[in-house]
Amino acid sequence: MKIALLLQHYFPYGGLQRDCFKMSLRLVAHGHDVSIAARSWEGGEPEGVTVVELGNNGLSNMAMDKRYDRDVSSWLKKEGFACVVGFSRLATAMDFYYAADPCYDVRIRRNKPFWYRFTPRYRHSYRLEKHLFSQGAKVKLLLLTAMEIPEYQRIYNTEISRMLVLPPCIQKRDLSFEGKLSLRQEVRVSEEWCDESVVLFVGSGYATKGLDRAIHACAVNQCQLYVAGAGKTHQYQALAKKLGIDDRVHFLGGRDDAWKLMVGADLLIHPARSENTGTVLLEAISAGTGVLCTDRCGFANHVDASASGCVLPSPFNQGALNTALTELLTESWEDRMKSALNYASSEDLYTGMESAVSYIDTFSRH
């Protein structure tokens, strides 16, 4: 079957981008003819997949979004695909939407002032979300967590039959206790982390994922903070300098070996303001490393269930984050390691992409 995947931007270090990449490969392995249409593409292309760059056309982000929507609609009509899977919210007709983002309307009402809802950007984004989630729409919704279902139903009356919740889909590592201890030592030597307490932050959306909160927490703890992820660092470097810890906050840029860094770290910190899933939480658990996060993360329940860290309740309190970090750094990382690895070996954190491809296969047979 000829299948199109729609993704506005591809870059190697984004979670949504990696999921699109993985899905394309799984679909090819299932015998499908797969194409990805993107505005822009940075990095290597998936083997056996046709990548089409439609260009960043427009004078503003919203204008480029609208132009991509029109361009991709024309491209789909010309190419004649049997199934269309969207990784971006579009007005273009799609058979499946991979819903990796939290409910937009809820996030804006929670984090923005009242007047923001009168802006063109809000109206544009709200219309797209309403188009996908309103009762009567036909697109199947591939959800990565059930956390947002009550909100979608409350706001849009979304049919439960259209919402397909997938298991997580991280890579299965099967890391043993002995393997963890050996690799941890190897990483700490290669990264020159010595005997200091190392707190790791992984992610590219610094503001949404709460990097400023992490820097404030590390300012009252004697630890080193390492930031792995592409993003604009200037304001966060300035914050670290203002707090007098610029020598303890290190920006590593985008890393292909983020999981190994997790193995070597004492703790992963992820105090997100909004996070539909938080795949890095599960990656850390599979690395045998404890996690400190907020309950805004869709996968925070796995941190609780694994007894490998701490989940901070809403509303967020910086003092509570500071205290939790202090307590976790004084506890035994070995105990968290055992809890995390036991959980990773017993829970299904791995089959989400196969489940998504199975839904698409079933659709193709009807």
C-alpha angles and dihedrals in degrees: 000000000000108000131184124204116198119207126159098211133009123200125155100247104051119104094219090047093052090049091053090049092050094046092052091054093047091050091050089050088054090056101260128140103236132193129177120207114200137165089227137000127203121185136009123343125233112262114255093014126111112228117200120191112205095184137239099277118173143061097252137029091255092048090051090049091053093045091051089051091054094042094049091048090055091046092052093051092050096047099041107220123194094211132022123199118189124206090177129056106256141161088227113109111262134178094209133020118201099217103204095148128075122249105296097208093051092047093051094047089049100045108023133065119258094257092061089076089069094058123106090238092057094045091050095049094042091052091053093049091047090049091056102037106032119113111270098033115129103212116111112233117221103203122193093203138015092227095099098043096094091051094049091048092047094050104031105017088235113192112247089219090067095051111086112186113209127205115245116277111209122143114273108239106172091208113184126212090252092046090051093052092048096046092043090057092046093052095046091052094047093046092043092235093146115180098324124119106261121203116189128206116192122188145082101227095075098177097045093043093050105245091157089056091050092051091051090050093050090050090070094043129067096238141113118247118209119191118203113187142077117266147109105297104179100096092044093049087050091051092050090050092048089053091047096244102101087122090058100047114078126187112208099177122220111341131196089200098056091129092057089050087054090053090054098043125090093221142000114225120201111162094170125183091206127002123160092201119345102215089185088069090062092042089055092049090051087050091055092246128133123243134217111193145142127258088247087084114094092217095048089106088069090057090054094043093049094049087222102126146337134296115203116217125229137290091059118240120190092206091056090052091050092050094046091051091050092050095046093049091053093050125082113277087200091066091051089048093056093046092048097047093046089053093046090053095049105039131070102247094143118056103071097107093048088052091051092049089048090057090050091047090052090049090051092056094058 
